[in-house]
Coordinates of C-alpha atoms and ligand atoms in Angstrom, one line a residue:
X805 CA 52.5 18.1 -118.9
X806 CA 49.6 17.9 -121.0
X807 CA 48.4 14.4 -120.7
X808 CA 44.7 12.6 -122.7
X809 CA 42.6 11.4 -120.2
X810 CA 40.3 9.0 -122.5
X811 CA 41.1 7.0 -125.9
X812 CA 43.3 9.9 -128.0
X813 CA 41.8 13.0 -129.4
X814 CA 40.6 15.0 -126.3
X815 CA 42.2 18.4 -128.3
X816 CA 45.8 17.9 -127.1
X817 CA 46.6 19.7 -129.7
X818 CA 44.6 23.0 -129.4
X819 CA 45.8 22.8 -125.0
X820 CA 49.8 22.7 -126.3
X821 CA 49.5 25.0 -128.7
X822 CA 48.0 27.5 -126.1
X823 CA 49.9 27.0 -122.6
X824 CA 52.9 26.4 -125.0
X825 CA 53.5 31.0 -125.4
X826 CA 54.9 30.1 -121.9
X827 CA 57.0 27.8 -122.6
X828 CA 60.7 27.6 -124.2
X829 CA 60.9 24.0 -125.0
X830 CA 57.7 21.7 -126.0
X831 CA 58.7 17.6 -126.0
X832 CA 56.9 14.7 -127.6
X833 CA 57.5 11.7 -125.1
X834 CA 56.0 8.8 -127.0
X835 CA 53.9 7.5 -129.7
X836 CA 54.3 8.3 -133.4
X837 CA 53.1 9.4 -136.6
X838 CA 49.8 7.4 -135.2
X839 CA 49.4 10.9 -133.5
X840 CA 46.6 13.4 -135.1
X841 CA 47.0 16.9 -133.4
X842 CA 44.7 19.8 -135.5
X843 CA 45.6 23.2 -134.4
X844 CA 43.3 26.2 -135.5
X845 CA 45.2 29.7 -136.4
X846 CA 43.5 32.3 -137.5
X847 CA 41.1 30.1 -139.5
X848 CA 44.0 27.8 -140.7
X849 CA 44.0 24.0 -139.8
X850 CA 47.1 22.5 -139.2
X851 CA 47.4 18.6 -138.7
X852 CA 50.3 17.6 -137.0
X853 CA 51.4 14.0 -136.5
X854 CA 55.1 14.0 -135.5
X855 CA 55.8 17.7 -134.8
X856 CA 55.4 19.1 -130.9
X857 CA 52.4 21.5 -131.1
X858 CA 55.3 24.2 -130.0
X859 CA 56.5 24.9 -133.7
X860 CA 54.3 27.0 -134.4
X861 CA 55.9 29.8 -131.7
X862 CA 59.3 31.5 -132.3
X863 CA 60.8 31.4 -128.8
X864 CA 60.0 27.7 -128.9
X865 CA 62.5 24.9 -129.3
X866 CA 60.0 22.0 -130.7
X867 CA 61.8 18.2 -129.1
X868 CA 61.0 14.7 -130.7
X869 CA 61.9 12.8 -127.2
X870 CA 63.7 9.8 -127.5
X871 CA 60.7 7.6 -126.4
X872 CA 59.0 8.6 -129.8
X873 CA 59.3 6.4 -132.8
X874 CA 59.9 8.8 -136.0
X875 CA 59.1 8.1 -139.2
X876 CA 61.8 9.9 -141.1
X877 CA 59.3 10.1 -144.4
X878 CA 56.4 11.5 -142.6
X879 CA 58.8 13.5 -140.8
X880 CA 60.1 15.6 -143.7
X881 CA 56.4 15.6 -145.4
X882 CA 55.4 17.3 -142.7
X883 CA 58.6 20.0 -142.2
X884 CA 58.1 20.5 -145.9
X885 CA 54.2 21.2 -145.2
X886 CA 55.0 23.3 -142.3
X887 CA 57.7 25.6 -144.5
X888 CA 55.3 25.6 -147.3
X889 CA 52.4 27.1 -145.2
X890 CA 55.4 30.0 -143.4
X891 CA 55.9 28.0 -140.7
X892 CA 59.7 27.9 -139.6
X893 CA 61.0 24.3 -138.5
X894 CA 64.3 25.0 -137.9
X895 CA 64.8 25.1 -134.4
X896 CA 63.5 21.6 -134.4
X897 CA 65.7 18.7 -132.2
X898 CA 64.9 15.4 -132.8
X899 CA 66.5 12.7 -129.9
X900 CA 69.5 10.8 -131.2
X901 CA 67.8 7.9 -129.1
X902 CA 64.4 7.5 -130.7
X903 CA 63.7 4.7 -132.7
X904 CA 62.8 4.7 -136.5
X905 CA 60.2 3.6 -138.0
X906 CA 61.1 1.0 -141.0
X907 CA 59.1 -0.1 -143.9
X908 CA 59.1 -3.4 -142.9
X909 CA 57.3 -1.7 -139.8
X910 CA 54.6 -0.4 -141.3
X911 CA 54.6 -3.6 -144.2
X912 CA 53.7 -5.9 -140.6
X913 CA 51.7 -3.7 -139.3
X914 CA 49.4 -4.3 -142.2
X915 CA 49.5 -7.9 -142.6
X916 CA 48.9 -8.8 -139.0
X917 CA 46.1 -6.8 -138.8
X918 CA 44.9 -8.4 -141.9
X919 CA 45.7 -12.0 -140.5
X920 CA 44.5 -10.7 -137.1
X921 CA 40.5 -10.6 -138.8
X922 CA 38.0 -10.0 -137.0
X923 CA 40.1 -9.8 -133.4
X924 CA 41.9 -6.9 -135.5
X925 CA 43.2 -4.3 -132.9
X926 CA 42.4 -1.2 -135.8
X927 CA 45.9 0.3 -135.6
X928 CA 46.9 3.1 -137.9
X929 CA 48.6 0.7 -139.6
X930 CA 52.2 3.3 -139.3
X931 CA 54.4 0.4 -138.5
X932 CA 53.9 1.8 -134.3
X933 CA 53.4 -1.7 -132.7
X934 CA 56.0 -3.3 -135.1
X935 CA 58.3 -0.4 -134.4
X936 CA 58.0 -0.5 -130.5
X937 CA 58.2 -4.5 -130.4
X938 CA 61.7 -4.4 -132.1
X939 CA 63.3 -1.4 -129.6
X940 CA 62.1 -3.9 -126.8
X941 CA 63.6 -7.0 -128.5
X942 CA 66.7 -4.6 -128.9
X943 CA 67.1 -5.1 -132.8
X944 CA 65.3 -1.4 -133.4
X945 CA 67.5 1.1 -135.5
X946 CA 67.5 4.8 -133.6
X947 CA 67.6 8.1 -135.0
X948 CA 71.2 8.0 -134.2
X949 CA 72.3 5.0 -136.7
X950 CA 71.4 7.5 -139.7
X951 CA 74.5 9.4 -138.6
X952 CA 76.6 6.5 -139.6
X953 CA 76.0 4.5 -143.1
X954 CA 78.1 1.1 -141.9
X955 CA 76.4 0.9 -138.6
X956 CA 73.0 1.5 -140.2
X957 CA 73.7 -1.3 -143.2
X958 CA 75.2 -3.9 -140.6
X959 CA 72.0 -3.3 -138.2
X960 CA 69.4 -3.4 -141.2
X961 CA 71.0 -6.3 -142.6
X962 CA 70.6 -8.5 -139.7
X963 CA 67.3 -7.5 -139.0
X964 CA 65.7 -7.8 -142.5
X965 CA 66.9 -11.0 -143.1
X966 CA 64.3 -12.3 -139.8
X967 CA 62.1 -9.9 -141.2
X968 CA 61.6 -10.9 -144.6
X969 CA 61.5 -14.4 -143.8
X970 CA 58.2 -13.6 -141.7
X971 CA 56.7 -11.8 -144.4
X972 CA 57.8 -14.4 -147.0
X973 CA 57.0 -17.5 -145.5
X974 CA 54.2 -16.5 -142.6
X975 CA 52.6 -13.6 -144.3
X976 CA 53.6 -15.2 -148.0
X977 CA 54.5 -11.3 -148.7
X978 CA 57.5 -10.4 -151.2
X979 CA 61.0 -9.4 -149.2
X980 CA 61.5 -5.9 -148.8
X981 CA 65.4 -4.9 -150.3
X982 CA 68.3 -4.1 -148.1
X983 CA 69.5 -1.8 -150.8
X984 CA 66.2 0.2 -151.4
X985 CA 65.7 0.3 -147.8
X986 CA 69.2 2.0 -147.0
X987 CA 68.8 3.8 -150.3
X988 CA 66.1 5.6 -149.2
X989 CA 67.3 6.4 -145.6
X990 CA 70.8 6.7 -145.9
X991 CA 70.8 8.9 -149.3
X992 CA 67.7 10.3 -149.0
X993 CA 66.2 11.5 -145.3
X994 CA 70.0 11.2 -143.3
X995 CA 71.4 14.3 -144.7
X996 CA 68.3 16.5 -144.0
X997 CA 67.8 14.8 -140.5
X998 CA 71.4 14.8 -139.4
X999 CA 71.1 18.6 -138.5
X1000 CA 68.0 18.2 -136.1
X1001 CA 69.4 14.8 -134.4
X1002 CA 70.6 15.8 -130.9
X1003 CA 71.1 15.0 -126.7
X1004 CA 67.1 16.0 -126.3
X1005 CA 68.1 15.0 -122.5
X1006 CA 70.8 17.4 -122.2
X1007 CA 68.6 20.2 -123.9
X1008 CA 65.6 19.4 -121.7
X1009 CA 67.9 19.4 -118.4
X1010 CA 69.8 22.6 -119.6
X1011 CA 66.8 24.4 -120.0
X1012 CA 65.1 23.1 -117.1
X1013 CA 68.4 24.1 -115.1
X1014 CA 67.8 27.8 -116.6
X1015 CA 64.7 28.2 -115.3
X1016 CA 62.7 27.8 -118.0
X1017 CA 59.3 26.2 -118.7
X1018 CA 59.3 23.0 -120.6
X1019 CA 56.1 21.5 -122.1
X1020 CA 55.7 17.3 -122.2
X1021 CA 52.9 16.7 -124.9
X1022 CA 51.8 13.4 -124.5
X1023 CA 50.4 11.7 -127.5
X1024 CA 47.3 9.0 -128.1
X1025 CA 46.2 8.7 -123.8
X1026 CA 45.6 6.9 -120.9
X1027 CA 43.3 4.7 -121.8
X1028 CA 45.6 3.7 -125.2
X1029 CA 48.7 3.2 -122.4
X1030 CA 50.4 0.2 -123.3
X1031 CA 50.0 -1.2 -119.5
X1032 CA 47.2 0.8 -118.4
X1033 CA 44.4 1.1 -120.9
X1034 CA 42.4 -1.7 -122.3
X1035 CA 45.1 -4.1 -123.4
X1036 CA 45.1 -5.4 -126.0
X1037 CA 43.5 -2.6 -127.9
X1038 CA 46.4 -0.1 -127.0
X1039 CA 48.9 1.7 -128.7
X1040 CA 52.4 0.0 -127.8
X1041 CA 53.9 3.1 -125.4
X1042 CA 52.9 4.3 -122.6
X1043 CA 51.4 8.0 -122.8
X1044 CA 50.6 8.0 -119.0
X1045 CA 52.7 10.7 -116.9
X1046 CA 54.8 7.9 -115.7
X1047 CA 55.9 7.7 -119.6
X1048 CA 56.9 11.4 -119.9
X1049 CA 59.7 10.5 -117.5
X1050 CA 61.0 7.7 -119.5
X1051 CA 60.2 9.4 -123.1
X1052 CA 62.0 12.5 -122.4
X1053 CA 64.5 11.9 -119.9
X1054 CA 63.6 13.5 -116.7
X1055 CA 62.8 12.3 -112.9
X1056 CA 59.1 12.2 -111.4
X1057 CA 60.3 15.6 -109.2
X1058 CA 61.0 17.4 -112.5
X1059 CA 56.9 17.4 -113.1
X1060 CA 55.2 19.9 -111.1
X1061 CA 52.1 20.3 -113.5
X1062 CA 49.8 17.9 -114.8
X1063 CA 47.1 18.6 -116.8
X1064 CA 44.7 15.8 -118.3
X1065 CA 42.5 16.8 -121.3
X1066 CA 39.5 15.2 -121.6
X1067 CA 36.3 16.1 -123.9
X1068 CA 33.0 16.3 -122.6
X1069 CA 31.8 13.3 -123.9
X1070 CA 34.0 10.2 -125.3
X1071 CA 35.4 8.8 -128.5
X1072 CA 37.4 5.7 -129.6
X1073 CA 39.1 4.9 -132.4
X1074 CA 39.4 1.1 -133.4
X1075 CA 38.1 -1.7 -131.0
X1076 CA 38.1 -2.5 -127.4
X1077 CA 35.4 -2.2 -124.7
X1078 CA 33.7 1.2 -124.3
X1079 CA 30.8 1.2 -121.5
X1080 CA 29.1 4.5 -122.5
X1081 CA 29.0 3.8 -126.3
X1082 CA 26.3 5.1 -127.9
X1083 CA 24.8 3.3 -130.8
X1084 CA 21.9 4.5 -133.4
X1085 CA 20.3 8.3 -134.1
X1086 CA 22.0 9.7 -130.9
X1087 CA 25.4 8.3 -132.1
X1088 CA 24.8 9.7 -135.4
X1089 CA 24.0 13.2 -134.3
X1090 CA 27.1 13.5 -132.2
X1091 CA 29.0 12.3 -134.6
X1092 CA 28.0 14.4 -137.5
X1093 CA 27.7 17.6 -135.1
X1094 CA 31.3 16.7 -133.6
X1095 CA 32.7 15.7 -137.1
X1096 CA 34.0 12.4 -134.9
X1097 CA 36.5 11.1 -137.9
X1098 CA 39.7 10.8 -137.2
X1099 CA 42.7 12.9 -138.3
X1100 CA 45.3 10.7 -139.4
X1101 CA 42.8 7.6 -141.1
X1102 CA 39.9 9.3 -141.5
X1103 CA 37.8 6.1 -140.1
X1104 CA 34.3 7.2 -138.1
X1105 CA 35.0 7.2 -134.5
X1106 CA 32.5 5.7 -132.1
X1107 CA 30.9 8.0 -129.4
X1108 CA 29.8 8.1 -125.9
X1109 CA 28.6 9.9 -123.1
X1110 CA 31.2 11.0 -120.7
X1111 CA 32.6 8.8 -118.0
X1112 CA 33.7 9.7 -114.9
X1113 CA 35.1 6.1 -113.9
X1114 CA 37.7 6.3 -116.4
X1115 CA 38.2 9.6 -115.4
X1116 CA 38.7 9.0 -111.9
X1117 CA 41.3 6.6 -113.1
X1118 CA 43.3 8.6 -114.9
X1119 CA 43.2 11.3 -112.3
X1120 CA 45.0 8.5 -110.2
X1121 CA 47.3 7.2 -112.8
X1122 CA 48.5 10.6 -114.2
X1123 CA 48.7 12.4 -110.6
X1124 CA 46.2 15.0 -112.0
X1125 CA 46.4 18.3 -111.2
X1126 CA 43.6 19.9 -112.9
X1127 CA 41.6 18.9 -116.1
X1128 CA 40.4 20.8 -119.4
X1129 CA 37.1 19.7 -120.6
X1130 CA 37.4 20.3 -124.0
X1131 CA 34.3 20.1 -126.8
X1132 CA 31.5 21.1 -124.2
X1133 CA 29.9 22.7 -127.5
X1134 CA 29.4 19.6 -128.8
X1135 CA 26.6 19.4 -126.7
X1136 CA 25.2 22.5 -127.5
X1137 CA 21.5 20.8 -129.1
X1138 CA 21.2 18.1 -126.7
X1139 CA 17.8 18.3 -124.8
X1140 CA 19.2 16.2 -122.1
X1141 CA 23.3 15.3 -121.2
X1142 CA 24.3 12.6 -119.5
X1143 CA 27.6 11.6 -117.0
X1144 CA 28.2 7.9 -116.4
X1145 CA 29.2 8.2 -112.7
X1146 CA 29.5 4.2 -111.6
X1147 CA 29.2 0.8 -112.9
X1148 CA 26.9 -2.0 -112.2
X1149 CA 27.0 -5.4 -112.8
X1150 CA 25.3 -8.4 -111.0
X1151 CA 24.1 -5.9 -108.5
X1152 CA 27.2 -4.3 -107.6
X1153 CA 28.5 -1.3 -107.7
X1154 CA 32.0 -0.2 -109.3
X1155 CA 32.9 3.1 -108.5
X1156 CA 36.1 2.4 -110.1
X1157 CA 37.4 0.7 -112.7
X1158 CA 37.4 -3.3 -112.8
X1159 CA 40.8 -4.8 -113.4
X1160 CA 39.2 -7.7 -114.8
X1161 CA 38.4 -6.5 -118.4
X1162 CA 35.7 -8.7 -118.7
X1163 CA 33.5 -7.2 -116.3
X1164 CA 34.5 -3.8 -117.9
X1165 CA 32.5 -5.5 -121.1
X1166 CA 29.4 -6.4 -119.5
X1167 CA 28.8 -3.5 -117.0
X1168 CA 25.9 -1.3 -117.6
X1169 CA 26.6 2.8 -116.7
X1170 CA 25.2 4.6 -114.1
X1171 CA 23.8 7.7 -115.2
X1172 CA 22.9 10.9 -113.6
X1173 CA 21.3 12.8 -116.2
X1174 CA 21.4 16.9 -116.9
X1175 CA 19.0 19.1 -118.6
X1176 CA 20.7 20.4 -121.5
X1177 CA 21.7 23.8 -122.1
X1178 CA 20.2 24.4 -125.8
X1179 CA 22.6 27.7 -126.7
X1180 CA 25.6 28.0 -128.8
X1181 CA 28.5 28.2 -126.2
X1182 CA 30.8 29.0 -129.0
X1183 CA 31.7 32.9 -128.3
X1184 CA 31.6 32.2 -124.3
X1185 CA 34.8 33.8 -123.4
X1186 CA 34.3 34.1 -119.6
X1187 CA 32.1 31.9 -117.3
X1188 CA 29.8 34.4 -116.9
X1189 CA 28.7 33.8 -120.8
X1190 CA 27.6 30.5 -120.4
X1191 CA 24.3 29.3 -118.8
X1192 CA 23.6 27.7 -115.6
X1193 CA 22.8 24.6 -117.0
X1194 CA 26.5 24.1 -119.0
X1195 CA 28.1 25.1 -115.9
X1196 CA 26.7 22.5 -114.2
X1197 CA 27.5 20.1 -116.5
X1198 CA 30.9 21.4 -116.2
X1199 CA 30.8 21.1 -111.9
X1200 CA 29.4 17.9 -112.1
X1201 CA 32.5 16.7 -113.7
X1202 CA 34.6 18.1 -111.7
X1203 CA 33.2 17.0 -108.6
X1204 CA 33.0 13.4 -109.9
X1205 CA 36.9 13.7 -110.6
X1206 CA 38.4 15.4 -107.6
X1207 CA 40.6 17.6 -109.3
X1208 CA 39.6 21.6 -110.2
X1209 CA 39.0 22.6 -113.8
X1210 CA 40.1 25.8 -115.0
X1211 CA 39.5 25.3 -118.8
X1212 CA 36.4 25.1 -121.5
X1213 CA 37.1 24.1 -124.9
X1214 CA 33.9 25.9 -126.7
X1215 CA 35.2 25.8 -130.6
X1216 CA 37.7 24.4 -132.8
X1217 CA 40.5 27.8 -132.7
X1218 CA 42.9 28.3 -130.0
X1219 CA 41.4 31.3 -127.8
X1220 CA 37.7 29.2 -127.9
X1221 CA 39.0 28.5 -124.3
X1222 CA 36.4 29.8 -121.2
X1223 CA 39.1 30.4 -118.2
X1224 CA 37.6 29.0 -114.9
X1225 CA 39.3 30.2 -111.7
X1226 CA 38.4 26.5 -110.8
X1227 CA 35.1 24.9 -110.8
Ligands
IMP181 P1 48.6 2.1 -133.2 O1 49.0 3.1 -132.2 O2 48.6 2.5 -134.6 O3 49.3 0.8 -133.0 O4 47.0 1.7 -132.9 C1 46.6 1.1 -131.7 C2 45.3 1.7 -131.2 O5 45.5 3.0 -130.8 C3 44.2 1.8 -132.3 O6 42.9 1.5 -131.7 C4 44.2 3.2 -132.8 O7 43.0 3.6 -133.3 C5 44.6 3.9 -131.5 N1 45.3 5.2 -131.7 C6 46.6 5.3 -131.9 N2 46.9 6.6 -132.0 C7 45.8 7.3 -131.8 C8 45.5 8.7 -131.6 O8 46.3 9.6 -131.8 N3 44.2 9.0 -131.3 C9 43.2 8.1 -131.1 N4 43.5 6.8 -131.2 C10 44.7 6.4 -131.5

């Protein structure tokens, strides 16, 4: 399992993609179209939002897991920009289980955010939340229901009638149409879905049973976990380890590997507390250097110096069993790097996280500061390449986590990996 150890956008992406050559089956477990994973091939940049990183392998059989909410629309842009650029999506399987994403979704999505003001959460405005709220009140419509037309009508009709009354008389919003809705689904994506829709749990299990290697890709990360991050400025599933399970069908002792991708330094998308933040020129020059805007709405993202708190807590909640430090280049032209190693507030120390949010607000990092390293990491291939002082960075991490890590992300393409027997 490749699992995000911060707030989304570690380089999942770039990790799948690689480990995935060894792998016969790649499964999204949760999360959406909300999802941004760039892959660099031989100078081409793919963004994937919906698509397991896996498709772009022959051998591999990409899996949309049933705890994944698809957007059928975004789905089939992004087959259709796949096949466009060569890239062959057939052998993709998308769960019969998995919830859709509708447009009256994506229309809430929008106007609570906008009635939500300033205490705005910063979604991706996909329809994710909306989407996930309705499978848990049990009036979601799955993948399944484009399979058959009277099923799907009877569903969307009882649903859209609650639905446009909200956005009619809470959100003052014109109804959305029954008939343009199923129009659009029924007519339009069912009969180019219908061939991909299948038992993801039987495929997983058969291959599993096999002896093959199956890849879980998680999507956004821990700290965007529904119950574990920093509620409420979450995503609504639960990328966490623990999810995988549920997402794509499979008991705890079916995990035997879990890796949690971090970056060398942190980023965050949309609000929420953030204790390294960094604010003014040293913001700015990360974030210009990095290119820190998002994938999927382009917003600036804010930046930080790593934390090893947070870490520590994912390592816990995910059942790490190594990490990739992804980005360390990133760093390259800073004189001096920093790694927030504890807490403080009111004169005590917090080695882990607070459960009370409010503290995790006010507390000020502990820093233990490195000299910087000042080359361009970007053609290290072996550990050997880089210098003393980015391998330290790199220990120092480690050590602060507990768990070994055996890769470097040095550049945006997927061999810009340095291999560490363990650090
Ligand atoms: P939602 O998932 O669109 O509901 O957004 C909820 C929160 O999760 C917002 O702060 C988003 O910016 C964040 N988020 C969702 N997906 C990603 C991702 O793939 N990377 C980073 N942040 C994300």
């Amino acid at each position: 399992m490749v699992v995000g150890t911060q707030w989304g956008d570690e380089g999942k992406g770039k990790l799948t993609d690689l480990i995935a050559k060894e792998m016969a089956m790649v499964v999204r477990y949760q999360g959406g179209h909300n999802a941004g994973h760039t892959i660099v091939i031989d100078g081409e940049t793919f963004a994937l939002q919906l698509i397991p990183s896996g498709v772009f392998y022959d051998h591999i059989v990409p899996v949309i897991g049933n705890g994944v909410v698809v957007d059928p629309k975004t789905l089939l842009n992004e087959i259709d920009m796949l096949e466009g650029r060569g890239v062959d999506c057939s052998r993709l399987r998308v769960s019969g289980n998995a919830h859709l994403v509708m447009p009256y979704h994506q229309e809430l999505d929008r106007v609570t955010e906008r009635y939500l003001g300033k205490n705005k959460l910063g979604t991706t405005l996909g329809g994710i939340g909306p989407a996930y709220a309705d499978k848990a009140a049990r009036i979601g419509l799955r993948v399944q229901d484009l399979l058959d037309a009277k099923i799907f009508r009877e569903k969307l009709d009882v649903v859209l009638r609650e639905k446009n009354a909200i956005l009619a008389k809470v959100y003052n919003r014109l109804p959305l149409s029954a008939d343009d809705i199923a129009g659009r689904y029924l007519d339009e994506y069912a009969p180019r879905i219908a061939p991909l829709i299948a038992d993801c749990v039987g495929l997983v299990h058969d291959a599993l049973d096999a002896g093959q290697h199956v890849l879980l890709e998680g999507a956004q990360a821990t700290f965007l976990d529904l119950d574990h991050g920093t509620y409420p400025f979450v995503t609504s599933s639960n990328p966490v380890a623990g999810g995988a399970c549920v997402g794509a069908g499979l008991g705890p002792r079916d995990i035997d590997r879990v890796i949690g991708i971090a970056k060398g330094y942190i980023t965050r998308v949309g609000a929420g507390p953030f204790p390294t933040e960094l604010i003014g020129p040293e913001a700015d020059a990360l974030i210009e250097r990095a290119r820190e805007f998002g994938t999927v709405t382009g917003r600036r993202r804010r930046v930080g110096w790593f934390d090893a708190v947070m870490m520590r807590q994912a390592v816990r909640l995910n059942s790490l069993s190594e990490i990739a430090l992804t980005k360390i280049d990133k760093l390259d032209a800073f004189d001096t790097v920093k790694v927030c190693v504890a807490y403080e507030l009111d004169g005590k120390r917090y080695d882990h996280l607070p459960y009370h949010q409010s503290v995790l607000h006010k507390v000020t990092p502990i820093y233990e500061e490195l000299p910087g390293w000042r080359t361009d990491l970007s053609t290290a291939t072996e550990p050997s390449d880089m210098p003393a002082e980015a391998k330290n960075f790199v220990a120092l991490i480690a050590e602060q986590a507990g768990v070994p890590i055996r890769l470097v992300g040095v550049g945006p393409s997927r061999d810009q990996f340095v291999h560490f027997a363990a650090v």
